Amino acid sequence: MNRIDGKIAIVTGGSQGLGAAIARNFAEMGAKGIITLGRNEEKGKKVAAEISKDTDCDVEFVKTDLAVVSQCRQAVAHTKNKFGKVDILVNAAGLTDRGNIVETSEELFDRMININVKGPFFLTQEVVKIMIEQDIKGSIVNIGSQAALTGQPFLASYSLS
């Protein structure tokens, strides 16, 4: 089994589902610290506390709306201030709201692109700056969806993002 002993990770979507599972797995694989990001502060803090309690990993939730670039940048800066570095970024969060090609509003389209594309891009940008500055040979994982290849009528903007 691969280990990530001593590594510092940021995981988006950390309040539930895939993001929470990835954070737990990283903690069990020896990560020193994990910052999870998401919009639901109550759920995010609960999940982070449970993972910390069950493992010896320092897991903290930082409320972050990926649609707001300044919040993305602040989350990465917080991670660097707390742990001194970032070794791993996992972009696991994604908005999956429904909308077909005819009925999708501009507001939904913009929110979808901002959360699923723009936020992860600028998180990656900030993490890469740290990795370059500190000569870290880290990992950045962008989780996609089969919907990008096949699409579905009720997921028009999601499939695009």
Coordinates of N, CA and C in Angstrom, one line a residue, residues 62 67 75:
V62 N -11.8 24.3 6.5 CA -11.8 25.7 6.2 C -13.0 26.0 5.2
A67 N -16.3 29.2 -5.8 CA -16.7 30.3 -6.8 C -16.0 31.6 -6.5
A75 N -7.5 29.9 1.5 CA -7.4 28.6 2.0 C -6.0 28.0 1.8

